[in-house]
Short mmCIF file of C-alpha atoms in Angstrom, two decimals:
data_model
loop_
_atom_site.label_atom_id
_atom_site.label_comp_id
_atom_site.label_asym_id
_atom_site.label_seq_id
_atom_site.Cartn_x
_atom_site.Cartn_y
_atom_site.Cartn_z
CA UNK A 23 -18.00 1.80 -7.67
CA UNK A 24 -14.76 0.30 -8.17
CA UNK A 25 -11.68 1.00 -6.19
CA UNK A 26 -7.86 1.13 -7.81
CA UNK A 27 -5.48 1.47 -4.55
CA UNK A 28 -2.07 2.55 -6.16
CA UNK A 29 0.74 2.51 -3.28
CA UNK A 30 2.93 5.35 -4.76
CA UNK A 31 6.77 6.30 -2.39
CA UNK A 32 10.31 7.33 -3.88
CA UNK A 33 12.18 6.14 -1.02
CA UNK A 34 12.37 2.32 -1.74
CA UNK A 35 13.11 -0.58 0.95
CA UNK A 36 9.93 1.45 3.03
CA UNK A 37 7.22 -1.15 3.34
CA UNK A 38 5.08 -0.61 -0.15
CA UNK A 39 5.00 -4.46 -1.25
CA UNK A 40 3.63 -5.00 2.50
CA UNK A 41 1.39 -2.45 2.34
CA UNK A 42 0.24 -4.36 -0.50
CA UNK A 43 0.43 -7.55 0.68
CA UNK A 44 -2.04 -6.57 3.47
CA UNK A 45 -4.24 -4.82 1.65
CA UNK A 46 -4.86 -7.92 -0.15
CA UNK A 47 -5.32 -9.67 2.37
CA UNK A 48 -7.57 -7.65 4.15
CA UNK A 49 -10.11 -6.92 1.59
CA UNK A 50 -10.48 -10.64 1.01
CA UNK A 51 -10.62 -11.16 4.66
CA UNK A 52 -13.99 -8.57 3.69
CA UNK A 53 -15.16 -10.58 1.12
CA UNK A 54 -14.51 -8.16 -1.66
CA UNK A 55 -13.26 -8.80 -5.07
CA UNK A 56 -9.81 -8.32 -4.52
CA UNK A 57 -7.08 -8.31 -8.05
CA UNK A 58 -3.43 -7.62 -7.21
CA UNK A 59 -0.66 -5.97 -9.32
CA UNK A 60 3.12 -5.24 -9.37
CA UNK A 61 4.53 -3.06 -11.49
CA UNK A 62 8.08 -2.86 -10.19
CA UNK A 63 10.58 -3.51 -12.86
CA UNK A 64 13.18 -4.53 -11.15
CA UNK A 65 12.28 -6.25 -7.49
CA UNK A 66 8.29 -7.34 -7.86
CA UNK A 67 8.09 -8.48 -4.02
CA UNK A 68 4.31 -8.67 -4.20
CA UNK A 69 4.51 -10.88 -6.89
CA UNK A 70 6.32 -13.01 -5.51
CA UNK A 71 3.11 -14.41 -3.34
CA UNK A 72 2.34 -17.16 -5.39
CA UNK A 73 -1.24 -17.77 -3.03
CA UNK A 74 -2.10 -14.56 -4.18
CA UNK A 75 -2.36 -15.02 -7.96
CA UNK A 76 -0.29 -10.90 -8.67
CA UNK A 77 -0.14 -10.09 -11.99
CA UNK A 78 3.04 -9.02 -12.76
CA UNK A 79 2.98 -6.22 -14.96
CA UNK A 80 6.41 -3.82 -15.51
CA UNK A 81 5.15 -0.36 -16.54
CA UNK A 82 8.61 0.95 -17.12
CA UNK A 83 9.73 0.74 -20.71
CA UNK A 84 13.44 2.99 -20.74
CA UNK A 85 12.47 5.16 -17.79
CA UNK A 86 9.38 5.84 -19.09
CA UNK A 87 5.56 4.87 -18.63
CA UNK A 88 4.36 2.06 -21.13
CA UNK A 89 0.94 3.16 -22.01
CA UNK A 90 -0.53 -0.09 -22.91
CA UNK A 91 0.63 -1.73 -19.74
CA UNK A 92 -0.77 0.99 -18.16
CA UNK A 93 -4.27 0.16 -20.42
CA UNK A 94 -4.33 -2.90 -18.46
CA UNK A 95 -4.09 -1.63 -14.83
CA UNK A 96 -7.26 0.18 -15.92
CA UNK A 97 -8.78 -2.84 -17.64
CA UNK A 98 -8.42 -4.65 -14.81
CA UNK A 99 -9.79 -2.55 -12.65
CA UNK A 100 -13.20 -2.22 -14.71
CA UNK A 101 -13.51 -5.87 -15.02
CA UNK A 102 -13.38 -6.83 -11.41
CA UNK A 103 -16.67 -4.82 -11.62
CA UNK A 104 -18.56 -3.29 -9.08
CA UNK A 105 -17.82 -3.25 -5.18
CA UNK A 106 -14.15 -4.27 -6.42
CA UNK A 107 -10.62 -3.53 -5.19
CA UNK A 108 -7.15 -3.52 -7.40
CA UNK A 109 -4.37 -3.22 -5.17
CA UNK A 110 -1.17 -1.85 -7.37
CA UNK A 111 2.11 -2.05 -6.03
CA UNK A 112 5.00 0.02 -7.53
CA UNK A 113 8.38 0.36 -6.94
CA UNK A 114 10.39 3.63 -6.25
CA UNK A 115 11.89 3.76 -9.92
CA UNK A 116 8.15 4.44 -11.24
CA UNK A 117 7.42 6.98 -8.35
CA UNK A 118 8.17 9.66 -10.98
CA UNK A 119 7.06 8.75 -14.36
CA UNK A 120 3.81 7.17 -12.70
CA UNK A 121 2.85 10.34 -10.81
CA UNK A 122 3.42 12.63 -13.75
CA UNK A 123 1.26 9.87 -16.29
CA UNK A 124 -1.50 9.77 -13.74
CA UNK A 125 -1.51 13.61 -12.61
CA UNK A 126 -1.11 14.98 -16.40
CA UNK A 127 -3.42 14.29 -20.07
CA UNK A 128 -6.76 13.48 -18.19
CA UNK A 129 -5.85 10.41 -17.20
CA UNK A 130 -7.84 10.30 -13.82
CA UNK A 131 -10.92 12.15 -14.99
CA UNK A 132 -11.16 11.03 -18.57
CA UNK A 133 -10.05 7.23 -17.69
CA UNK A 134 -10.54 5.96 -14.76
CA UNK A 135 -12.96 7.61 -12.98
CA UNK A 136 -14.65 7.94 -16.91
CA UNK A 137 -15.05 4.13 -16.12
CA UNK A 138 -16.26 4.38 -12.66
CA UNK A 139 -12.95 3.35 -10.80
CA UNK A 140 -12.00 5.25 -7.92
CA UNK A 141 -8.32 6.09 -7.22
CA UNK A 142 -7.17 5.91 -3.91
CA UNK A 143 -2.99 6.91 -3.36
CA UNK A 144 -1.25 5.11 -0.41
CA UNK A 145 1.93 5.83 0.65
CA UNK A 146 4.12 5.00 3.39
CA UNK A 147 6.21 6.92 5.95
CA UNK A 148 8.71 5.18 7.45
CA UNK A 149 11.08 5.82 10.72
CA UNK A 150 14.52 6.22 10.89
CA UNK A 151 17.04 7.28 8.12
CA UNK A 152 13.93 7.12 5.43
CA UNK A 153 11.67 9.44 7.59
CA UNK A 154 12.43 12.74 5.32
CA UNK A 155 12.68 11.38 2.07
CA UNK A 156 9.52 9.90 2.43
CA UNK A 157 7.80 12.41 4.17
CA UNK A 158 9.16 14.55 1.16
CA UNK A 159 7.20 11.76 -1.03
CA UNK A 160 4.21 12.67 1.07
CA UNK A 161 3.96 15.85 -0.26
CA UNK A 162 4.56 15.55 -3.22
CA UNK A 163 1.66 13.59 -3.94
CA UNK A 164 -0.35 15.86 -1.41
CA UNK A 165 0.86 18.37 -3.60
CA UNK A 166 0.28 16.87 -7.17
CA UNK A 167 -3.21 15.48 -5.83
CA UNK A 168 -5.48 17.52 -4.72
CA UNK A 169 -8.41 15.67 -5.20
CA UNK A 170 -7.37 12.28 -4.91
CA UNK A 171 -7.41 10.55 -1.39
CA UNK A 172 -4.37 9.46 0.20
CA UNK A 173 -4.04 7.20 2.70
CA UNK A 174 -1.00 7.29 4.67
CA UNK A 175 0.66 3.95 6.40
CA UNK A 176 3.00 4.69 9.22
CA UNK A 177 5.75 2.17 9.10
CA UNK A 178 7.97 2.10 12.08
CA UNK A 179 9.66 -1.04 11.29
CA UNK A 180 13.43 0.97 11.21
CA UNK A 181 12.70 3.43 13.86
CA UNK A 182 9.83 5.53 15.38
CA UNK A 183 8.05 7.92 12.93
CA UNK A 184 9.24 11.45 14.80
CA UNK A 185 11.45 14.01 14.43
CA UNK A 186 12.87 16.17 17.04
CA UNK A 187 10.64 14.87 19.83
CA UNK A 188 7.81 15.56 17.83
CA UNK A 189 5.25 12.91 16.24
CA UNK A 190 3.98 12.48 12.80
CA UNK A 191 0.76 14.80 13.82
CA UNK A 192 3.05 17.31 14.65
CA UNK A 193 4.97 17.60 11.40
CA UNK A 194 3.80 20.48 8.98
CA UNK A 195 3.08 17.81 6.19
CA UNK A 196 0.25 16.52 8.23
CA UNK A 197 -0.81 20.05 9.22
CA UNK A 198 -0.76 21.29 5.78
CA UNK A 199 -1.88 18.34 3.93
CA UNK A 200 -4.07 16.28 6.46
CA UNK A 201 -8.01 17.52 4.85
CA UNK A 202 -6.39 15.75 1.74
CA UNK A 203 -5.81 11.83 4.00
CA UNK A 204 -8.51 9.86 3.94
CA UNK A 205 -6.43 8.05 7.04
CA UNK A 206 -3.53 6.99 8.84
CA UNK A 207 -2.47 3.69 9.17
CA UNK A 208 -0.79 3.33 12.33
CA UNK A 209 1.29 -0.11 11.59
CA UNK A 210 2.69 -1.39 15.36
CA UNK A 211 5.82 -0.83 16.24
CA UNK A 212 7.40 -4.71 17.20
CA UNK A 213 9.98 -5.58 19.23
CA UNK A 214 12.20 -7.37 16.92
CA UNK A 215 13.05 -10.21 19.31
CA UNK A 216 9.95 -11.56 19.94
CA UNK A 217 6.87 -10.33 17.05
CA UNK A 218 9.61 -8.69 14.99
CA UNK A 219 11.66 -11.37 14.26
CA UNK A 220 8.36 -13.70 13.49
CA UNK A 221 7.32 -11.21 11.07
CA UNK A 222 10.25 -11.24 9.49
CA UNK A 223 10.53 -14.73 8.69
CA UNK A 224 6.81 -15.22 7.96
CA UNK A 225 7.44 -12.55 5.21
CA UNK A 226 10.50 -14.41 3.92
CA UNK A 227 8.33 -18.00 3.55
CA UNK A 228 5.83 -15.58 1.70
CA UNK A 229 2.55 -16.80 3.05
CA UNK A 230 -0.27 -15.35 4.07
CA UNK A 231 -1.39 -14.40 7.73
CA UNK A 232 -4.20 -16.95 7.77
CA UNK A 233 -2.30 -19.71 5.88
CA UNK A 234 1.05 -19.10 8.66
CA UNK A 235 -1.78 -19.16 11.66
CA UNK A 236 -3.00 -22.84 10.25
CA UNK A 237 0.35 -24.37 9.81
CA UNK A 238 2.82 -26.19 12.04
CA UNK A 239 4.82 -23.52 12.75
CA UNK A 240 5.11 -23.62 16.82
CA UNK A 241 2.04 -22.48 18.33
CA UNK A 242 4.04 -19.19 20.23
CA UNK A 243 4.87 -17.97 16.57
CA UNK A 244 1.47 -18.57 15.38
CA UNK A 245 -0.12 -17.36 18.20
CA UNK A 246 2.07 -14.03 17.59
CA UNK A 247 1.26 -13.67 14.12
CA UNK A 248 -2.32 -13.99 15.16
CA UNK A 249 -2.10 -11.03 17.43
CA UNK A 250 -0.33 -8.91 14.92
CA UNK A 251 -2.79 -10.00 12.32
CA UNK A 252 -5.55 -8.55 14.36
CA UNK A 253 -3.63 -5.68 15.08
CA UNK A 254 -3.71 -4.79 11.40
CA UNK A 255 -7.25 -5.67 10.86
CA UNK A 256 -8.37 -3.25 13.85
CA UNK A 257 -6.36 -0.45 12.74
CA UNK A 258 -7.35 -1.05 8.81
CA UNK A 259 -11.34 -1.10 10.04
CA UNK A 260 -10.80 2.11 11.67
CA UNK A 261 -9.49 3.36 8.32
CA UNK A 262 -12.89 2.69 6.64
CA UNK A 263 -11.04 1.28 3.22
CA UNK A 264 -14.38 -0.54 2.03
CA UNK A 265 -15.85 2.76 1.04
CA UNK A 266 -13.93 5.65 0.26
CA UNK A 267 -15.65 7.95 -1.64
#
């Protein structure tokens, strides 16, 4: 089996490329074949990690899906070959256009999984002023994809991910929708003086968690990127990612 992890969300500024960025990371942390792709026309973040090697592949062509760049994201994913992961990060202009190419014309069952890819949907919530609109993106994918995993990332990095005193496992998109997640990934909420602000600047120098740990940074900041690092890796392991079926 192959795997083709497409992070799909409307609401843009959310956390998508970073959801990429540690999905990469993590599955070559693993040991698996891991390709990465960013399709965002207009801001490809993901790209932008050169120690990564992304592809960067626009799939918008005048608002609409460009089928042979589309070709490739499937190429790519059969010639990793088996036991592989593509991680494909999108921005929130291809939301859209790139749920309605996938979901309509037999793309999924006459395509990819025709070629023995998996798909896997991610998306992220987000707190604060995002946490409707992308809870709205949420189900619409739910909605659009029955049969296709999802795996949801809770991003709390603007706010806590609850509404009215009530958490995300209270909300009627999980209660509705939740036989369709695969997981939740719980992200941890930082405290932007101290982990948050670290963060922030290690994603500006865009490096990797293991490359940031091994430099001469000072050792606190390393030593706090370490603990967030395992963080993520704990609450990814508990997500079971390696084999979805």
């Amino acid at each position: 089996m192959r795997w083709l992890h497409w992070i799909l969300q409307g609401k843009g500024g959310v956390g998508k490329s970073f959801a990429a960025y540690i999905l990469f990371q993590y599955f070559s942390l693993k040991n698996a074949k891991v390709y990465g792709i960013d399709t965002d026309p207009i801001n490809p973040t993901f790209g932008g990690y050169k120690e990564f090697n992304v592809e960067i592949l626009p799939l918008m062509v005048r608002d609409e899906i460009e089928p042979r760049a589309f070709d490739l994201v499937v190429e790519r994913s059969v010639a990793m070959g088996d036991g592989s992961h593509v991680v494909v990060d999108s921005g929130s202009s291809t939301f859209k256009p790139a749920s309605k190419y996938l979901h309509e014309g037999g793309v999924i069952d006459e395509v990819i999984r025709a070629n023995n890819v998996s798909l896997v949907i991610h998306t992220v919530i987000n707190g604060g002023p995002a946490l409707q609109d992308t809870i709205d993106g949420l189900v619409t994918l739910a909605t659009n994809f029955t049969d296709i995993p999802i795996v949801v990332w809770l991003n709390p990095k603007d706010g806590y991910i609850q509404s009215n005193g009530h958490g995300f496992y209270d909300f009627l998109a999980y209660k509705n929708h939740s036989s369709q997640f695969h997981s939740v990934i719980e992200l941890p909420h930082l405290s932007y003086a101290t982990y948050g602000k670290d963060l922030v600047d290690h994603l500006a120098r865009k490096q990797s968690f293991d490359a940031a740990i091994h430099s001469s940074l000072s050792i606190m900041t390393r030593h706090r990127l370490g603990k967030y690092w395992e963080a993520v890796v704990a609450e990814l392991d508990k997500a079971n990612l390696l084999e979805i079926a």
